[in-house]
Amino acid sequence: MPVSWRDAMGQALYGPGGFFVAGAGPADHFRTSVHASPAFASALLRLITQVDAALDHPARLDVVDVGAGRGELLQTLLRLVLSEGAAGVAVGVSGESTRSGRSGLIPPRAGSPETLTSTAAARPSRDEPSSVPVRPSVAERVRFTAVELAPRPAHLPEDIDWVSEIPAGITGVLLATEWLDNVPLDVAVHTDDGWRYLLVEPTSGVETLGESVSTADLGWLTTWWPSPTRLPGNPPRRPPTSRDRPKQR
Ligand SMILES: C[S@@+](CC[C@H](N)C(=O)[O-])C[C@H]1O[C@@H](n2cnc3c(N)ncnc32)[C@H](O)[C@@H]1O
């Protein structure tokens, strides 16, 4: 039976056995910047620390990855935070040891507004108590959340939350790499009767015309594709004017 392209895509990608939800996931089929190298995650980590500073170092800093695949990006970010912590500066609240689990550290950049103070340096010596508070590091405040339609991978570190919908009230960074090109869509064609949906028979791929598009879709089409006989973005042809001539040197 013919169905809308939106339903056909939805089933093929996210239905039972769907391309993105079954098996080993996107990394088994193609490489994205997320899989290619930890350099991408390193760059994002720098961005995350900048956002943290812009938000005035919230008690909980969310990093949410929408369309997280199998959590590759968040796992790399978590690893970077933890491993850089091992080689970096121990950071915590003055006078307290850093918490286990999320006590990885992000090394400071010279001159960075987020330059961190070492717990050891900030901890008051026995002779010299200090009342200077040291804020908990990004590593201690960050909360990683993957938003995915696929089930949670078995061996994902428990530091990464796994949900199927974007949580409300995020304070931090929302990432979405290679996501929007996988959102199921309707397909419409312009006919003598106006805009109609295109249907597809999932097993054969044969397309047929469906109903007229909804009022909302018609509004969208009229706004973004006002001239159905021309591709969007193609300016109307006009005779060349003097402004089009190459400049004389
Ligand atoms: C092309 S993959 C990209 C995966 C990963 N971000 C990367 O760059 O390698 C798109 C991912 O988005 C997920 N996805 C698509 N629509 C989604 C939705 N509405 N909510 C959550 N995840 C979604 C798919 O299951 C798939 O894992």
Tab-separated table of C-alpha atoms and ligand atoms in Angstrom:
chain	number	residue	atom	x	y	z
A	1	MET	CA	0.000	0.000	0.000
A	2	PRO	CA	1.402	3.446	-0.865
A	3	VAL	CA	2.420	5.561	2.129
A	4	SER	CA	3.821	9.061	2.531
A	5	TRP	CA	7.557	9.458	2.042
A	6	ARG	CA	7.717	10.615	5.676
A	7	ASP	CA	6.269	7.289	6.884
A	8	ALA	CA	8.378	5.238	4.487
A	9	MET	CA	11.575	6.992	5.634
A	10	GLY	CA	10.552	6.722	9.271
A	11	GLN	CA	10.026	2.974	8.998
A	12	ALA	CA	13.142	2.319	6.957
A	13	LEU	CA	15.388	4.320	9.287
A	14	TYR	CA	13.780	3.973	12.719
A	15	GLY	CA	11.189	1.178	12.514
A	16	PRO	CA	11.879	-2.412	13.600
A	17	GLY	CA	15.251	-3.395	12.133
A	18	GLY	CA	15.631	0.172	10.806
A	19	PHE	CA	18.912	1.335	9.345
A	20	PHE	CA	19.843	3.595	12.264
A	21	VAL	CA	18.454	1.634	15.182
A	22	ALA	CA	19.516	-1.933	14.367
A	23	GLY	CA	23.001	-3.361	14.458
A	24	ALA	CA	26.229	-1.547	15.131
A	25	GLY	CA	24.918	1.854	14.074
A	26	PRO	CA	26.055	4.653	11.790
A	27	ALA	CA	29.792	4.075	12.365
A	28	ASP	CA	29.403	0.695	10.676
A	29	HIS	CA	28.278	2.354	7.447
A	30	PHE	CA	30.061	5.675	7.132
A	31	ARG	CA	32.506	7.997	8.842
A	32	THR	CA	31.578	11.373	10.188
A	33	SER	CA	33.728	13.982	11.862
A	34	VAL	CA	32.714	12.329	15.122
A	35	HIS	CA	34.348	9.009	14.179
A	36	ALA	CA	37.290	10.269	12.181
A	37	SER	CA	39.470	11.661	14.949
A	38	PRO	CA	39.368	12.917	18.535
A	39	ALA	CA	40.348	16.336	17.127
A	40	PHE	CA	36.676	17.164	16.633
A	41	ALA	CA	35.826	16.355	20.245
A	42	SER	CA	38.879	18.349	21.401
A	43	ALA	CA	37.638	21.383	19.510
A	44	LEU	CA	34.178	20.936	20.997
A	45	LEU	CA	35.634	20.642	24.473
A	46	ARG	CA	37.207	24.039	24.020
A	47	LEU	CA	33.854	25.399	22.891
A	48	ILE	CA	32.191	23.799	25.911
A	49	THR	CA	34.584	25.538	28.301
A	50	GLN	CA	33.866	28.838	26.568
A	51	VAL	CA	30.120	28.307	26.894
A	52	ASP	CA	30.666	27.406	30.535
A	53	ALA	CA	32.391	30.741	31.096
A	54	ALA	CA	29.674	32.616	29.192
A	55	LEU	CA	27.065	30.986	31.423
A	56	ASP	CA	29.069	31.950	34.492
A	57	HIS	CA	29.986	28.373	35.386
A	58	PRO	CA	26.606	26.838	36.234
A	59	ALA	CA	26.442	24.159	38.927
A	60	ARG	CA	25.420	21.686	36.240
A	61	LEU	CA	26.730	22.099	32.715
A	62	ASP	CA	24.742	20.070	30.174
A	63	VAL	CA	26.299	18.684	27.030
A	64	VAL	CA	23.502	17.123	24.991
A	65	ASP	CA	24.189	15.267	21.735
A	66	VAL	CA	21.069	14.880	19.586
A	67	GLY	CA	21.279	11.967	17.164
A	68	ALA	CA	24.186	10.530	19.114
A	69	GLY	CA	24.666	7.358	17.051
A	70	ARG	CA	26.158	4.918	19.548
A	71	GLY	CA	27.460	7.687	21.795
A	72	GLU	CA	30.827	7.956	20.053
A	73	LEU	CA	31.194	11.721	20.435
A	74	LEU	CA	30.166	11.798	24.082
A	75	GLN	CA	32.423	8.859	24.885
A	76	THR	CA	35.366	10.685	23.315
A	77	LEU	CA	34.483	13.868	25.177
A	78	LEU	CA	34.242	11.937	28.436
A	79	ARG	CA	37.571	10.211	27.755
A	80	LEU	CA	39.221	13.542	26.958
A	81	VAL	CA	37.894	15.115	30.099
A	82	LEU	CA	39.103	12.198	32.194
A	83	SER	CA	42.469	11.636	30.534
A	84	GLU	CA	43.355	15.291	30.353
A	85	GLY	CA	42.432	15.368	33.988
A	86	ALA	CA	44.972	12.686	34.777
A	87	ALA	CA	47.705	14.760	33.181
A	88	GLY	CA	46.286	18.118	34.116
A	89	VAL	CA	45.608	20.095	37.217
A	90	ALA	CA	43.577	18.621	40.039
A	91	VAL	CA	40.672	20.950	40.579
A	92	GLY	CA	38.082	20.976	43.284
A	93	VAL	CA	36.481	23.054	45.948
A	94	SER	CA	39.037	24.602	48.237
A	95	GLY	CA	39.923	22.294	51.051
A	96	GLU	CA	38.064	19.301	49.563
A	97	SER	CA	39.415	16.502	47.478
A	98	THR	CA	37.966	16.164	43.979
A	99	ARG	CA	35.081	13.754	43.603
A	100	SER	CA	35.781	10.409	42.096
A	101	GLY	CA	34.183	9.524	38.768
A	102	ARG	CA	33.838	13.060	37.454
A	103	SER	CA	37.134	14.335	38.704
A	104	GLY	CA	38.828	14.466	35.313
A	105	LEU	CA	40.277	17.781	34.431
A	106	ILE	CA	40.584	20.097	31.544
A	107	PRO	CA	44.023	21.686	31.382
A	108	PRO	CA	43.941	25.448	31.417
A	109	ARG	CA	45.065	27.515	28.472
A	110	ALA	CA	47.471	30.302	29.223
A	111	GLY	CA	45.530	33.502	29.645
A	112	SER	CA	42.207	31.711	29.401
A	113	PRO	CA	39.368	33.159	31.437
A	114	GLU	CA	38.589	29.561	32.400
A	115	THR	CA	42.045	28.906	33.724
A	116	LEU	CA	41.610	26.547	36.601
A	117	THR	CA	43.269	26.585	39.950
A	118	SER	CA	44.768	23.416	41.283
A	119	THR	CA	43.113	21.911	44.299
A	120	ALA	CA	46.539	21.325	45.762
A	121	ALA	CA	47.527	24.925	45.183
A	122	ALA	CA	44.210	26.243	46.406
A	123	ARG	CA	43.984	23.977	49.414
A	124	PRO	CA	45.051	25.892	52.499
A	125	SER	CA	48.304	24.751	53.986
A	126	ARG	CA	48.229	23.637	57.599
A	127	ASP	CA	49.739	26.952	58.711
A	128	GLU	CA	47.851	29.163	56.364
A	129	PRO	CA	44.094	28.552	56.134
A	130	SER	CA	42.504	30.122	53.104
A	131	SER	CA	38.936	31.224	52.630
A	132	VAL	CA	39.294	31.649	48.850
A	133	PRO	CA	36.674	29.420	47.229
A	134	VAL	CA	37.752	27.515	44.148
A	135	ARG	CA	34.926	26.654	41.810
A	136	PRO	CA	34.464	23.028	40.790
A	137	SER	CA	35.955	22.288	37.405
A	138	VAL	CA	33.985	21.764	34.207
A	139	ALA	CA	34.776	18.075	34.587
A	140	GLU	CA	33.020	17.969	37.911
A	141	ARG	CA	29.945	19.861	36.737
A	142	VAL	CA	29.453	18.498	33.226
A	143	ARG	CA	26.542	16.133	32.549
A	144	PHE	CA	26.606	14.253	29.236
A	145	THR	CA	23.282	13.259	27.659
A	146	ALA	CA	22.782	11.338	24.417
A	147	VAL	CA	19.439	11.790	22.652
A	148	GLU	CA	18.904	8.793	20.375
A	149	LEU	CA	16.134	6.689	18.890
A	150	ALA	CA	18.384	3.630	18.962
A	151	PRO	CA	18.601	1.687	22.230
A	152	ARG	CA	21.367	2.445	24.713
A	153	PRO	CA	24.555	0.552	23.789
A	154	ALA	CA	25.404	-2.148	26.300
A	155	HIS	CA	28.832	-0.892	27.298
A	156	LEU	CA	28.217	2.832	27.381
A	157	PRO	CA	29.838	4.418	30.460
A	158	GLU	CA	27.249	5.188	33.097
A	159	ASP	CA	28.428	8.812	33.128
A	160	ILE	CA	26.484	9.262	29.887
A	161	ASP	CA	22.691	9.505	30.126
A	162	TRP	CA	20.696	8.009	27.257
A	163	VAL	CA	17.231	9.360	26.400
A	164	SER	CA	14.973	9.392	23.347
A	165	GLU	CA	13.764	13.005	23.581
A	166	ILE	CA	15.572	16.299	24.033
A	167	PRO	CA	15.349	17.135	27.740
A	168	ALA	CA	13.757	20.408	28.798
A	169	GLY	CA	15.760	23.085	30.556
A	170	ILE	CA	19.258	22.513	29.180
A	171	THR	CA	21.978	24.777	30.564
A	172	GLY	CA	24.997	24.272	28.388
A	173	VAL	CA	25.609	23.050	24.851
A	174	LEU	CA	23.299	21.158	22.524
A	175	LEU	CA	25.100	19.387	19.685
A	176	ALA	CA	23.605	17.675	16.659
A	177	THR	CA	26.142	16.380	14.157
A	178	GLU	CA	24.782	14.804	10.985
A	179	TRP	CA	21.276	14.704	12.366
A	180	LEU	CA	18.978	16.896	10.253
A	181	ASP	CA	19.693	15.009	7.042
A	182	ASN	CA	18.073	11.965	8.666
A	183	VAL	CA	14.745	13.503	9.607
A	184	PRO	CA	11.863	11.859	7.697
A	185	LEU	CA	10.124	14.324	5.393
A	186	ASP	CA	7.084	14.564	3.174
A	187	VAL	CA	7.666	15.025	-0.527
A	188	ALA	CA	5.317	17.297	-2.479
A	189	VAL	CA	4.977	17.918	-6.208
A	190	HIS	CA	3.292	20.723	-8.039
A	191	THR	CA	0.474	19.598	-10.331
A	192	ASP	CA	-2.297	21.291	-12.308
A	193	ASP	CA	-4.365	20.932	-9.114
A	194	GLY	CA	-1.718	22.672	-7.006
A	195	TRP	CA	0.679	21.060	-4.530
A	196	ARG	CA	0.083	17.361	-3.774
A	197	TYR	CA	1.917	14.887	-1.580
A	198	LEU	CA	3.890	12.172	-3.300
A	199	LEU	CA	3.257	8.642	-2.010
A	200	VAL	CA	5.529	5.653	-2.358
A	201	GLU	CA	4.940	1.936	-2.335
A	202	PRO	CA	7.672	0.752	0.087
A	203	THR	CA	8.346	-2.618	-1.527
A	204	SER	CA	8.475	-1.525	-5.177
A	205	GLY	CA	9.410	2.159	-4.817
A	206	VAL	CA	6.628	3.108	-7.255
A	207	GLU	CA	5.402	6.662	-6.632
A	208	THR	CA	1.855	7.958	-6.973
A	209	LEU	CA	0.095	11.233	-6.250
A	210	GLY	CA	-1.552	11.681	-2.860
A	211	GLU	CA	-3.788	14.349	-1.364
A	212	SER	CA	-3.380	18.106	-1.570
A	213	VAL	CA	-0.863	19.381	0.948
A	214	SER	CA	-2.025	20.646	4.357
A	215	THR	CA	-2.620	24.331	4.982
A	216	ALA	CA	0.585	24.510	7.037
A	217	ASP	CA	2.657	22.881	4.290
A	218	LEU	CA	1.053	25.095	1.662
A	219	GLY	CA	2.059	28.125	3.724
A	220	TRP	CA	5.629	26.836	3.896
A	221	LEU	CA	5.750	26.065	0.180
A	222	THR	CA	4.300	29.441	-0.758
A	223	THR	CA	6.873	31.200	1.395
A	224	TRP	CA	9.949	29.248	0.364
A	225	TRP	CA	9.032	28.035	-3.111
A	226	PRO	CA	6.758	30.755	-4.485
A	227	SER	CA	7.362	29.841	-8.106
A	228	PRO	CA	6.805	26.097	-8.417
A	229	THR	CA	8.125	25.866	-11.948
A	230	ARG	CA	11.545	27.140	-10.897
A	231	LEU	CA	13.995	25.523	-8.499
A	232	PRO	CA	14.203	27.392	-5.189
A	233	GLY	CA	17.158	29.720	-4.994
A	234	ASN	CA	17.342	30.214	-8.778
A	235	PRO	CA	16.874	33.922	-9.431
A	236	PRO	CA	14.542	34.807	-12.294
A	237	ARG	CA	16.335	35.266	-15.589
A	238	ARG	CA	16.646	38.864	-16.688
A	239	PRO	CA	18.484	40.576	-19.496
A	240	PRO	CA	22.082	41.493	-18.532
A	241	THR	CA	22.576	45.054	-17.393
A	242	SER	CA	25.681	47.240	-17.251
A	243	ARG	CA	26.224	46.074	-13.661
A	244	ASP	CA	26.818	42.518	-14.942
A	245	ARG	CA	29.695	43.544	-17.257
A	246	PRO	CA	33.218	42.710	-16.047
A	247	LYS	CA	34.985	45.756	-14.592
A	248	GLN	CA	37.534	47.475	-16.908
A	249	ARG	CA	41.032	47.706	-15.376
B	1	LIG	C1	23.777	10.122	10.532
B	1	LIG	S1	23.609	9.538	12.195
B	1	LIG	C2	24.814	10.574	12.985
B	1	LIG	C3	25.366	9.948	14.243
B	1	LIG	C4	26.429	10.781	14.953
B	1	LIG	N1	25.926	12.053	15.411
B	1	LIG	C5	27.611	11.012	14.050
B	1	LIG	O1	27.892	12.172	13.660
B	1	LIG	O2	28.288	10.037	13.703
B	1	LIG	C6	22.067	10.243	12.721
B	1	LIG	C7	21.618	9.710	14.058
B	1	LIG	O3	20.489	10.471	14.487
B	1	LIG	C8	19.582	9.593	15.132
B	1	LIG	N2	18.267	10.262	15.118
B	1	LIG	C9	17.525	10.589	14.046
B	1	LIG	N3	16.384	11.209	14.403
B	1	LIG	C10	16.423	11.301	15.747
B	1	LIG	C11	15.527	11.852	16.723
B	1	LIG	N4	14.372	12.441	16.369
B	1	LIG	N5	15.857	11.773	18.019
B	1	LIG	C12	17.029	11.190	18.377
B	1	LIG	N6	17.914	10.642	17.503
B	1	LIG	C13	17.619	10.698	16.204
B	1	LIG	C14	19.676	8.318	14.307
B	1	LIG	O4	19.200	7.186	14.987
B	1	LIG	C15	21.167	8.260	14.012
B	1	LIG	O5	21.869	7.527	14.997
